[in-house]
RNA sequence: GGAGAGAUGGCUGAGCGGUUGAAAGCGCCCGACUCGAAAUCGGGUAGGCGGCCAUAAGCUGCCUCGAGGGUUCGAACCCCUCUCUCUCCGCCA
């Protein structure tokens, strides 16, 4: 949610932002709606003040005078009710309009029309060289009997998979490896609920913009989260954090569910784009003054995880067309996938500044008792499915076997090589 | 799923249908006392939305006692619905 006071006083900031993001919003119409709304608020408040005054006087009156006062009150009530109904309507409309406004992007976020305008800014490692044609993860996974997407489809439908045999150990090895790194950096580990109320989806900015992307339970008004970001951020909803605890760092392991509406035919087969996957997510509540410093820390932490796995990647500074509406800035980490001969997104890292904290009412209080909205930021630490893909494709050999990355060996029960059974 | 109890400020906990945004206590902040602290004394301590105003300070109006509706001139207090929490029973990883 944007700052309404800022919107009112500097609408040009939002005009510019909307243009930068290629969005179409009639800012002037919303400014006028706000004017109308405030006029109504004044009128309603005035009538209520009159009413409150009469309420105080009535007990002191008696007889004819009292009856007169009561009659007047009835008249005020009629007038008030009309105005209140109108105000409620206007207010609701205005708030719904405000909910469609995006966050103000950071000055370093490039303006762009599509994914071609994302700017690669860091590279690490080199493309591995093969003296054979590298296979894609689906082929590798099926051959080694560590990925079963056919039966996933049979049981649950397209875009569902079974991880099998060594893949299961790899998942838990990745979890161990990543959690250990994060724990040493002061992240508090959480395993959050993944079925959440609508408020959590709205508060984190996934609603109303991406409503169709998420599963809703039929009997209860609960939603399956698409990322642990939702319960991690909502964890401190309606709380005032001690400034000395900032930056407050959490990491959460969760299964993630995405409907992938609108991506028909894209990345079919295997487990690149699936409805269900597990992920470790990092989340930081930060003091606004340190927000951009903490955000870079998040990015370097993410990079450290992938450097340990020795997977070649690049970091993109995402342009305004590709960042989410709550994001002020977003980096994507794209790993090199030899089987696809392409860089593909494995992780993303966003600073949402005060957009989520305003919706979820998350504040800090400093030594002087001053309160302010915290900044929130999140990053993938490890999306298991896609990281497995990167491991399969980068660590494959001529025979189609897969070597286990060194950093995972301590957690693999002696498995060093995944080969055909 | 069945039965019962409850939801009031940072916390505990009072609240008669009409100066109750809310007693009291605790906590916290400021001041006095002290070399300093404790104790004691005095004062202050919710949030949201508007208006005046310099997007400050300050002043001021309105709203908020789980949520929504109803009764009433007037509701924290009466009525209805919902949500949540707790206890017991049943079921269950």
Short mmCIF file of C-alpha atoms (C1' of nucleotides) in Angstrom, two decimals:
data_model
loop_
_atom_site.label_atom_id
_atom_site.label_comp_id
_atom_site.label_asym_id
_atom_site.label_seq_id
_atom_site.Cartn_x
_atom_site.Cartn_y
_atom_site.Cartn_z
CA UNK A 1 0.00 0.00 0.00
CA UNK A 2 1.24 3.42 -0.85
CA UNK A 3 1.37 6.36 1.54
CA UNK A 4 -1.91 8.20 0.99
CA UNK A 5 -0.62 11.43 2.44
CA UNK A 6 2.26 11.41 -0.02
CA UNK A 7 -0.15 10.55 -2.80
CA UNK A 8 -2.32 13.51 -1.90
CA UNK A 9 0.55 15.97 -1.65
CA UNK A 10 2.74 14.73 -4.47
CA UNK A 11 0.59 12.93 -7.01
CA UNK A 12 3.24 13.61 -9.65
CA UNK A 13 5.48 11.04 -7.97
CA UNK A 14 2.88 8.40 -8.70
CA UNK A 15 2.18 9.69 -12.18
CA UNK A 16 5.86 9.19 -12.91
CA UNK A 17 5.98 5.77 -11.26
CA UNK A 18 2.99 4.51 -13.19
CA UNK A 19 4.55 5.69 -16.40
CA UNK A 20 7.85 4.06 -15.49
CA UNK A 21 6.04 0.78 -14.91
CA UNK A 22 3.95 1.00 -18.09
CA UNK A 23 0.78 0.90 -16.04
CA UNK A 24 -2.42 2.75 -16.72
CA UNK A 25 -3.98 4.44 -13.72
CA UNK A 26 -5.99 7.65 -13.76
CA UNK A 27 -4.23 9.47 -10.96
CA UNK A 28 -6.24 12.66 -11.30
CA UNK A 29 -9.51 10.76 -10.94
CA UNK A 30 -8.24 9.20 -7.74
CA UNK A 31 -7.09 12.55 -6.38
CA UNK A 32 -10.59 13.88 -7.00
CA UNK A 33 -12.11 10.84 -5.38
CA UNK A 34 -9.97 11.55 -2.33
CA UNK A 35 -11.16 15.15 -2.27
CA UNK A 36 -14.74 14.00 -2.31
CA UNK A 37 -14.02 11.49 0.37
CA UNK A 38 -12.48 14.06 2.68
CA UNK A 39 -15.35 16.42 2.16
CA UNK A 40 -17.71 13.68 3.25
CA UNK A 41 -15.54 12.88 6.25
CA UNK A 42 -15.73 16.51 7.37
CA UNK A 43 -19.49 16.60 6.92
CA UNK A 44 -20.00 13.36 8.82
CA UNK A 45 -17.63 14.40 11.61
CA UNK A 46 -19.46 17.70 11.96
CA UNK A 47 -22.82 16.03 12.35
CA UNK A 48 -21.42 13.57 14.82
CA UNK A 49 -19.93 16.40 16.87
CA UNK A 50 -23.35 18.03 17.03
CA UNK A 51 -24.85 14.74 18.06
CA UNK A 52 -22.29 14.21 20.79
CA UNK A 53 -23.01 17.64 22.19
CA UNK A 54 -26.75 16.99 22.32
CA UNK A 55 -26.16 13.63 23.96
CA UNK A 56 -24.42 15.41 26.81
CA UNK A 57 -27.21 17.92 27.22
CA UNK A 58 -30.28 15.71 27.05
CA UNK A 59 -29.95 14.19 30.54
CA UNK A 60 -29.92 17.71 31.98
CA UNK A 61 -33.16 18.67 30.27
CA UNK A 62 -36.72 17.71 31.13
CA UNK A 63 -40.28 18.03 29.88
CA UNK A 64 -40.92 20.03 26.72
CA UNK A 65 -37.25 20.98 26.27
CA UNK A 66 -36.15 17.37 26.40
CA UNK A 67 -38.72 16.26 23.84
CA UNK A 68 -37.59 19.00 21.51
CA UNK A 69 -33.97 17.94 21.81
CA UNK A 70 -34.87 14.32 21.14
CA UNK A 71 -36.84 15.31 18.07
CA UNK A 72 -33.84 17.24 16.78
CA UNK A 73 -31.61 14.26 17.34
CA UNK A 74 -33.87 12.13 15.19
CA UNK A 75 -33.54 14.62 12.41
CA UNK A 76 -29.76 14.69 12.69
CA UNK A 77 -29.70 10.91 12.58
CA UNK A 78 -31.59 10.80 9.32
CA UNK A 79 -29.21 13.24 7.71
CA UNK A 80 -26.20 11.49 9.16
CA UNK A 81 -27.23 8.09 7.92
CA UNK A 82 -27.47 9.29 4.34
CA UNK A 83 -23.99 10.81 4.50
CA UNK A 84 -22.52 7.78 6.23
CA UNK A 85 -23.76 5.44 3.55
CA UNK A 86 -22.27 7.64 0.87
CA UNK A 87 -18.98 7.95 2.71
CA UNK A 88 -18.72 4.20 3.15
CA UNK A 89 -19.21 3.73 -0.58
CA UNK A 90 -16.68 6.36 -1.56
CA UNK A 91 -14.23 5.14 1.02
CA UNK A 92 -14.42 1.57 -0.16
CA UNK A 93 -13.94 2.62 -3.72
CA UNK A 94 -11.00 4.81 -2.83
CA UNK A 95 -9.26 2.10 -0.83
CA UNK A 96 -9.75 -0.39 -3.63
CA UNK A 97 -8.19 2.15 -5.98
CA UNK A 98 -5.24 2.70 -3.64
CA UNK A 99 -4.67 -1.03 -3.44
CA UNK A 100 -3.91 -1.08 -7.16
CA UNK A 101 -1.04 1.38 -6.88
CA UNK A 102 2.46 -0.06 -7.06
CA UNK A 103 5.33 0.72 -4.72
CA UNK A 104 7.68 3.49 -5.75
CA UNK A 105 10.64 1.87 -7.45
CA UNK A 106 14.18 2.60 -6.38
CA UNK A 107 16.20 5.03 -8.46
CA UNK A 108 18.49 2.17 -9.46
CA UNK A 109 15.64 0.11 -10.88
CA UNK A 110 15.85 0.43 -14.66
CA UNK A 111 12.78 1.50 -16.56
CA UNK A 112 11.82 -1.13 -19.10
CA UNK A 113 9.14 -2.57 -21.33
CA UNK A 114 9.83 -6.29 -20.97
CA UNK A 115 12.35 -8.87 -19.79
CA UNK A 116 14.85 -7.70 -22.39
CA UNK A 117 15.36 -4.55 -20.38
CA UNK A 118 16.59 -6.40 -17.30
CA UNK A 119 20.23 -5.58 -16.72
CA UNK A 120 22.81 -8.28 -15.95
CA UNK A 121 25.12 -6.81 -13.32
CA UNK A 122 27.09 -9.64 -11.74
CA UNK A 123 28.41 -12.90 -13.14
CA UNK A 124 30.01 -15.70 -11.20
CA UNK A 125 31.86 -18.75 -12.51
CA UNK A 126 31.97 -20.04 -16.04
CA UNK A 127 29.77 -22.17 -18.22
CA UNK A 128 30.85 -25.77 -17.72
CA UNK A 129 32.28 -27.48 -20.80
CA UNK A 130 31.14 -30.91 -21.90
CA UNK A 131 32.67 -33.22 -24.46
CA UNK A 132 29.19 -34.54 -25.12
CA UNK A 133 25.78 -32.99 -25.64
CA UNK A 134 24.43 -32.21 -22.17
CA UNK A 135 20.97 -33.58 -21.38
CA UNK A 136 18.17 -31.66 -19.78
CA UNK A 137 17.08 -32.38 -16.24
CA UNK A 138 13.97 -34.26 -17.25
CA UNK A 139 15.92 -36.81 -19.22
CA UNK A 140 18.60 -37.12 -16.55
CA UNK A 141 16.06 -37.40 -13.77
CA UNK A 142 13.94 -40.01 -15.48
CA UNK A 143 16.92 -42.12 -16.47
CA UNK A 144 18.30 -42.15 -12.95
CA UNK A 145 14.83 -42.85 -11.52
CA UNK A 146 15.03 -39.80 -9.29
CA UNK A 147 12.23 -37.85 -10.99
CA UNK A 148 8.82 -39.25 -11.89
CA UNK A 149 6.66 -36.69 -13.63
CA UNK A 150 4.49 -39.27 -15.44
CA UNK A 151 3.12 -40.59 -12.20
CA UNK A 152 2.91 -37.05 -10.86
CA UNK A 153 0.57 -36.29 -13.73
CA UNK A 154 -1.36 -39.52 -13.20
CA UNK A 155 -2.03 -38.79 -9.54
CA UNK A 156 -2.36 -35.00 -9.46
CA UNK A 157 -2.21 -33.71 -13.01
CA UNK A 158 0.22 -31.84 -15.19
CA UNK A 159 2.96 -29.92 -13.39
CA UNK A 160 3.15 -32.27 -10.43
CA UNK A 161 6.13 -34.50 -9.84
CA UNK A 162 7.51 -37.13 -7.51
CA UNK A 163 11.06 -36.71 -6.25
CA UNK A 164 12.44 -40.21 -5.84
CA UNK A 165 15.43 -42.07 -4.45
CA UNK A 166 18.57 -39.88 -4.24
CA UNK A 167 16.59 -36.77 -5.17
CA UNK A 168 14.88 -37.00 -1.80
CA UNK A 169 18.22 -37.12 -0.01
CA UNK A 170 19.43 -34.25 -2.15
CA UNK A 171 16.48 -32.16 -1.08
CA UNK A 172 17.18 -32.67 2.59
CA UNK A 173 20.91 -32.18 2.02
CA UNK A 174 20.19 -28.83 0.39
CA UNK A 175 17.97 -27.89 3.29
CA UNK A 176 20.71 -28.75 5.77
CA UNK A 177 23.39 -26.96 3.79
CA UNK A 178 21.35 -23.77 3.38
CA UNK A 179 19.93 -23.71 6.89
CA UNK A 180 23.42 -24.02 8.35
CA UNK A 181 24.67 -21.04 6.36
CA UNK A 182 21.67 -18.94 7.31
CA UNK A 183 21.77 -19.92 10.97
CA UNK A 184 25.38 -18.77 11.22
CA UNK A 185 24.36 -15.43 9.73
CA UNK A 186 21.75 -14.90 12.39
CA UNK A 187 18.60 -15.89 10.52
CA UNK A 188 15.97 -17.31 12.81
CA UNK A 189 14.63 -20.52 11.26
CA UNK A 190 10.89 -20.95 10.98
CA UNK A 191 8.63 -23.58 9.56
CA UNK A 192 5.50 -21.51 8.96
CA UNK A 193 1.89 -22.35 8.30
CA UNK A 194 1.32 -22.50 4.57
CA UNK A 195 -2.44 -22.17 4.67
CA UNK A 196 -3.17 -18.53 5.43
CA UNK A 197 -6.02 -16.05 5.75
CA UNK A 198 -6.84 -13.59 3.01
CA UNK A 199 -5.32 -10.76 5.01
CA UNK A 200 -1.87 -12.34 4.78
CA UNK A 201 -2.17 -12.60 1.00
CA UNK A 202 -3.41 -9.03 0.73
CA UNK A 203 -0.97 -7.64 3.26
CA UNK A 204 2.05 -9.05 1.47
CA UNK A 205 0.79 -7.60 -1.81
CA UNK A 206 -0.04 -10.82 -3.65
CA UNK A 207 -3.68 -9.81 -3.58
CA UNK A 208 -5.40 -8.21 -5.37
CA UNK A 209 -2.81 -8.19 -8.17
CA UNK A 210 -2.19 -11.93 -8.52
CA UNK A 211 -5.28 -13.44 -7.06
CA UNK A 212 -5.66 -16.09 -9.75
CA UNK A 213 -2.21 -17.50 -9.07
CA UNK A 214 -3.13 -19.09 -5.76
CA UNK A 215 -5.18 -22.00 -4.53
CA UNK A 216 -8.06 -21.38 -2.19
CA UNK A 217 -9.61 -24.01 0.05
CA UNK A 218 -13.27 -24.57 -0.54
CA UNK A 219 -14.66 -25.10 2.94
CA UNK A 220 -12.53 -22.58 4.77
CA UNK A 221 -11.45 -19.17 3.55
CA UNK A 222 -7.79 -20.08 3.51
CA UNK A 223 -5.20 -19.84 0.79
CA UNK A 224 -2.21 -22.02 0.01
CA UNK A 225 0.84 -19.79 -0.04
CA UNK A 226 3.00 -19.48 -3.13
CA UNK A 227 6.00 -18.66 -0.96
CA UNK A 228 6.97 -18.57 2.71
CA UNK A 229 7.30 -14.81 2.25
CA UNK A 230 3.60 -14.59 3.09
CA UNK A 231 3.65 -16.20 6.56
CA UNK A 232 7.13 -14.81 7.33
CA UNK A 233 6.06 -11.23 6.70
CA UNK A 234 2.70 -11.68 8.40
CA UNK A 235 4.46 -13.13 11.44
CA UNK A 236 4.90 -9.62 12.85
CA UNK A 237 1.63 -8.10 11.61
CA UNK A 238 0.24 -5.50 14.03
CA UNK A 239 3.43 -5.48 16.04
CA UNK A 240 5.88 -2.78 17.05
CA UNK A 241 9.43 -4.07 16.83
CA UNK A 242 12.25 -2.91 19.08
CA UNK A 243 14.67 -0.88 17.00
CA UNK A 244 17.54 -2.75 18.67
CA UNK A 245 16.30 -6.02 17.18
CA UNK A 246 16.61 -4.69 13.63
CA UNK A 247 17.47 -6.00 11.17
CA UNK A 248 15.35 -8.95 12.23
CA UNK A 249 16.21 -11.88 10.00
CA UNK A 250 14.14 -15.00 9.43
CA UNK A 251 14.34 -17.95 7.13
CA UNK A 252 11.47 -20.27 6.50
CA UNK A 253 11.17 -23.65 4.88
CA UNK A 254 7.88 -24.30 3.19
CA UNK A 255 6.12 -26.03 0.39
CA UNK A 256 4.90 -23.51 -2.18
CA UNK A 257 1.84 -23.77 -4.36
CA UNK A 258 1.23 -21.90 -7.59
CA UNK A 259 -1.57 -22.30 -10.06
CA UNK A 260 0.57 -21.08 -12.95
CA UNK A 261 -2.51 -19.61 -14.55
CA UNK A 262 -1.69 -18.16 -17.92
CA UNK A 263 1.50 -20.13 -18.43
CA UNK A 264 -0.06 -22.91 -20.48
CA UNK A 265 2.48 -24.75 -22.52
CA UNK A 266 5.43 -22.93 -20.97
CA UNK A 267 8.23 -25.08 -19.56
CA UNK A 268 6.21 -28.27 -19.76
CA UNK A 269 7.73 -31.56 -18.67
CA UNK A 270 10.06 -32.15 -15.76
CA UNK A 271 9.96 -29.93 -12.74
CA UNK A 272 11.01 -26.47 -13.86
CA UNK A 273 7.52 -25.04 -13.61
CA UNK A 274 5.36 -27.02 -11.21
CA UNK A 275 2.34 -26.38 -9.02
CA UNK A 276 4.12 -27.55 -5.89
CA UNK A 277 7.71 -27.23 -4.72
CA UNK A 278 9.71 -26.71 -1.56
CA UNK A 279 11.71 -23.62 -0.85
CA UNK A 280 13.75 -21.91 1.82
CA UNK A 281 13.02 -18.22 1.91
CA UNK A 282 14.88 -15.41 3.65
CA UNK A 283 13.00 -12.46 5.09
CA UNK A 284 14.27 -9.31 6.80
CA UNK A 285 12.51 -6.60 8.78
CA UNK A 286 14.75 -3.58 8.52
CA UNK A 287 15.09 0.00 9.73
CA UNK A 288 14.33 2.30 6.77
CA UNK A 289 17.75 3.91 7.10
CA UNK A 290 19.50 0.58 6.69
CA UNK A 291 17.11 -0.88 4.20
CA UNK A 292 19.37 -0.76 1.16
CA UNK A 293 22.39 -2.01 3.07
CA UNK A 294 20.41 -4.96 4.42
CA UNK A 295 19.03 -5.64 0.97
CA UNK A 296 22.56 -6.01 -0.45
CA UNK A 297 23.35 -8.36 2.42
CA UNK A 298 20.42 -10.47 1.33
CA UNK A 299 21.74 -10.60 -2.21
CA UNK A 300 25.26 -11.54 -1.16
CA UNK A 301 23.88 -14.25 1.09
CA UNK A 302 21.93 -15.69 -1.80
CA UNK A 303 25.05 -15.58 -3.95
CA UNK A 304 27.10 -17.29 -1.26
CA UNK A 305 24.70 -20.22 -1.30
CA UNK A 306 25.09 -20.69 -5.06
CA UNK A 307 28.84 -20.14 -5.03
CA UNK A 308 29.09 -22.98 -2.53
CA UNK A 309 27.25 -25.21 -4.98
CA UNK A 310 29.66 -24.08 -7.71
CA UNK A 311 26.94 -23.28 -10.19
CA UNK A 312 27.58 -20.56 -12.75
CA UNK A 313 25.05 -17.77 -12.48
CA UNK A 314 24.34 -14.16 -13.23
CA UNK A 315 22.44 -11.53 -11.28
CA UNK A 316 19.97 -9.31 -13.08
CA UNK A 317 18.78 -5.94 -11.94
CA UNK A 318 15.13 -6.32 -12.89
CA UNK A 319 13.43 -3.56 -14.82
CA UNK A 320 10.13 -1.93 -13.95
CA UNK A 321 8.23 -4.24 -16.28
CA UNK A 322 9.44 -7.32 -14.42
CA UNK A 323 9.29 -6.35 -10.76
CA UNK A 324 6.17 -7.03 -8.73
CA UNK A 325 3.94 -4.17 -7.71
CA UNK A 326 5.09 -4.34 -4.06
CA UNK A 327 8.77 -4.30 -5.10
CA UNK A 328 10.92 -1.20 -5.12
CA UNK A 329 13.77 -3.23 -6.50
CA UNK A 330 14.35 -6.82 -7.47
CA UNK A 331 17.35 -8.94 -8.37
CA UNK A 332 16.95 -12.27 -10.08
CA UNK A 333 19.57 -14.94 -9.88
CA UNK A 334 19.71 -16.86 -13.11
CA UNK A 335 21.73 -20.05 -13.15
CA UNK A 336 23.23 -21.53 -16.21
CA UNK A 337 21.36 -24.66 -17.30
CA UNK A 338 23.44 -26.56 -19.85
CA UNK A 339 20.50 -28.78 -20.78
CA UNK A 340 18.55 -25.73 -21.87
CA UNK A 341 21.61 -23.82 -23.01
CA UNK A 342 20.22 -20.82 -21.18
CA UNK A 343 20.24 -18.81 -18.00
CA UNK A 344 17.07 -19.48 -16.05
CA UNK A 345 15.62 -17.93 -12.93
CA UNK A 346 16.43 -19.85 -9.78
CA UNK A 347 15.96 -17.18 -7.17
CA UNK A 348 14.80 -13.64 -6.70
CA UNK A 349 15.50 -11.03 -4.11
CA UNK A 350 13.24 -8.03 -3.53
CA UNK A 351 13.07 -4.95 -1.37
CA UNK A 352 9.46 -3.94 -0.77
CA UNK A 353 10.38 -0.95 1.44
CA UNK A 354 7.28 0.06 3.45
CA UNK A 355 4.68 -1.32 1.05
CA UNK A 356 3.98 -4.51 3.01
CA UNK A 357 4.55 -3.03 6.47
CA UNK A 358 1.94 -0.35 5.79
CA UNK A 359 -0.64 -2.95 4.85
CA UNK A 360 0.24 -5.27 7.70
CA UNK A 361 0.89 -2.53 10.26
CA UNK A 362 4.44 -3.49 11.20
CA UNK A 363 6.33 -0.72 12.94
CA UNK A 364 9.49 -0.09 14.87
CA UNK A 365 10.00 2.12 17.88
CA UNK A 366 13.32 3.80 18.52
CA UNK A 367 15.00 5.03 21.70
CA UNK A 368 13.11 8.32 21.58
CA UNK A 369 9.78 6.54 21.31
CA UNK A 370 9.43 7.51 17.66
CA UNK A 371 7.52 5.04 15.60
CA UNK A 372 7.82 4.29 11.92
CA UNK A 373 7.06 1.62 9.40
CA UNK A 374 9.76 -1.00 8.96
CA UNK A 375 11.06 -1.98 5.59
CA UNK A 376 10.61 -5.57 4.48
CA UNK A 377 12.66 -7.55 2.02
CA UNK A 378 12.77 -11.11 0.93
CA UNK A 379 14.88 -13.46 -1.08
CA UNK A 380 14.87 -17.03 -2.16
CA UNK A 381 17.60 -18.88 -0.29
CA UNK A 382 17.04 -22.07 -2.22
CA UNK A 383 14.14 -23.18 -4.38
CA UNK A 384 14.71 -26.90 -4.12
CA UNK A 385 13.21 -28.07 -7.39
CA UNK A 386 15.00 -25.63 -9.63
CA UNK A 387 18.24 -25.99 -7.71
CA UNK A 388 18.05 -29.75 -8.26
CA UNK A 389 17.61 -29.03 -11.96
CA UNK A 390 20.76 -26.90 -11.94
CA UNK A 391 22.65 -29.61 -10.09
CA UNK A 392 21.51 -32.37 -12.48
CA UNK A 393 22.40 -30.40 -15.56
CA UNK A 394 25.70 -28.93 -14.35
CA UNK A 395 26.98 -32.05 -12.59
CA UNK A 396 26.07 -34.62 -15.24
CA UNK A 397 28.56 -36.84 -17.00
CA UNK A 398 28.70 -38.62 -20.33
CA UNK A 399 26.88 -41.68 -18.94
CA UNK A 400 24.04 -39.53 -17.63
CA UNK A 401 25.11 -39.90 -14.03
CA UNK A 402 25.18 -37.00 -11.60
CA UNK A 403 27.97 -36.14 -9.20
CA UNK A 404 26.87 -34.80 -5.81
CA UNK A 405 28.16 -31.24 -5.14
CA UNK A 406 30.91 -31.27 -2.56
CA UNK A 407 29.12 -29.06 -0.05
CA UNK A 408 26.23 -31.52 0.11
CA UNK A 409 28.34 -34.61 0.75
CA UNK A 410 28.21 -34.31 4.56
CA UNK A 411 24.43 -34.76 4.38
CA UNK A 412 24.18 -37.50 1.76
CA UNK A 413 24.73 -40.67 3.77
CA UNK A 414 27.80 -41.52 1.73
CA UNK A 415 26.15 -41.04 -1.65
CA UNK A 416 28.72 -39.32 -3.88
CA UNK A 417 27.41 -40.24 -7.26
CA UNK A 418 23.92 -40.78 -8.54
CA UNK A 419 24.02 -43.45 -11.18
CA UNK A 420 21.70 -45.77 -12.99
CA UNK A 421 20.28 -48.53 -10.92
"C1'" G B 1 -17.74 -33.07 16.01
"C1'" G B 2 -20.30 -32.28 21.32
"C1'" A B 3 -20.55 -29.20 26.04
"C1'" G B 4 -19.09 -24.90 28.60
"C1'" A B 5 -16.29 -20.11 29.57
"C1'" G B 6 -14.43 -15.82 27.66
"C1'" A B 7 -12.73 -11.52 24.22
"C1'" U B 8 -11.82 -4.01 27.59
"C1'" G B 9 -5.37 0.20 26.79
"C1'" G B 10 1.93 -2.59 26.63
"C1'" C B 11 0.13 -6.32 30.64
"C1'" U B 12 -3.34 -7.67 34.85
"C1'" G B 13 -8.13 -6.19 35.72
"C1'" A B 14 -12.90 -2.72 37.13
"C1'" G B 15 -16.93 -1.04 34.58
"C1'" C B 16 -24.50 1.73 36.73
"C1'" G B 17 -27.70 2.56 29.16
"C1'" G B 18 -26.18 9.27 29.63
"C1'" U B 19 -19.01 14.24 31.41
"C1'" U B 20 -15.97 6.26 30.64
"C1'" G B 21 -11.15 6.73 25.79
"C1'" A B 22 -12.40 4.10 29.82
"C1'" A B 23 -11.15 3.02 37.64
"C1'" A B 24 -7.16 0.57 40.03
"C1'" G B 25 -2.56 -1.94 39.85
"C1'" C B 26 1.83 -3.29 37.08
"C1'" G B 27 5.17 -1.85 33.34
"C1'" C B 28 7.39 2.26 30.71
"C1'" C B 29 8.99 7.66 30.21
"C1'" C B 30 10.09 12.58 32.51
"C1'" G B 31 11.07 15.32 36.99
"C1'" A B 32 12.25 15.73 42.44
"C1'" C B 33 15.18 13.35 46.29
"C1'" U B 34 20.47 10.70 45.90
"C1'" C B 35 27.50 10.66 44.98
"C1'" G B 36 24.71 6.95 42.09
"C1'" A B 37 20.82 3.46 42.54
"C1'" A B 38 16.65 1.33 45.10
"C1'" A B 39 12.53 2.98 47.77
"C1'" U B 40 9.35 7.25 47.93
"C1'" C B 41 6.79 11.55 45.90
"C1'" G B 42 4.87 14.53 41.53
"C1'" G B 43 3.63 14.38 36.36
"C1'" G B 44 3.05 11.78 31.79
"C1'" U B 45 2.06 7.36 29.08
"C1'" A B 46 -3.19 3.72 22.81
"C1'" G B 47 -4.06 3.73 17.77
"C1'" G B 48 -6.48 5.37 13.30
"C1'" C B 49 -8.85 9.12 10.16
"C1'" G B 50 -9.85 14.42 9.14
"C1'" G B 51 -9.13 20.02 9.88
"C1'" C B 52 -5.87 24.39 11.06
"C1'" C B 53 -0.56 24.46 9.83
"C1'" A B 54 5.46 24.63 6.87
"C1'" U B 55 4.60 17.33 4.72
"C1'" A B 56 7.52 20.52 12.01
"C1'" A B 57 5.72 21.49 16.87
"C1'" G B 58 1.15 22.44 18.67
"C1'" C B 59 -4.11 22.87 18.77
"C1'" U B 60 -8.79 20.78 17.33
"C1'" G B 61 -13.03 17.32 15.49
"C1'" C B 62 -14.39 12.26 14.58
"C1'" C B 63 -13.78 6.90 15.10
"C1'" U B 64 -12.05 2.55 17.80
"C1'" C B 65 -13.68 -1.61 24.51
"C1'" G B 66 -12.92 -9.03 19.00
"C1'" A B 67 -15.99 -8.10 13.98
"C1'" G B 68 -20.70 -6.95 11.78
"C1'" G B 69 -25.79 -5.75 12.40
"C1'" G B 70 -30.12 -4.27 15.68
"C1'" U B 71 -32.89 -1.63 19.84
"C1'" U B 72 -32.40 3.66 21.76
"C1'" C B 73 -32.44 10.65 21.56
"C1'" G B 74 -27.91 8.10 23.67
"C1'" A B 75 -24.62 1.39 23.98
"C1'" A B 76 -18.13 -1.19 26.46
"C1'" C B 77 -22.91 -2.07 29.04
"C1'" C B 78 -29.33 -4.71 26.16
"C1'" C B 79 -30.55 -8.16 21.57
"C1'" C B 80 -28.90 -11.05 17.08
"C1'" U B 81 -25.06 -13.09 13.82
"C1'" C B 82 -20.07 -14.17 12.99
"C1'" U B 83 -14.84 -14.77 14.24
"C1'" C B 84 -11.22 -16.02 17.59
"C1'" U B 85 -9.18 -17.90 22.31
"C1'" C B 86 -9.45 -21.19 26.54
"C1'" U B 87 -11.36 -25.74 29.33
"C1'" C B 88 -13.62 -30.64 29.17
"C1'" C B 89 -15.32 -34.90 26.06
"C1'" G B 90 -14.78 -37.52 21.30
"C1'" C B 91 -11.53 -38.37 17.07
"C1'" C B 92 -6.58 -38.08 15.32
"C1'" A B 93 -0.44 -37.48 13.12
#
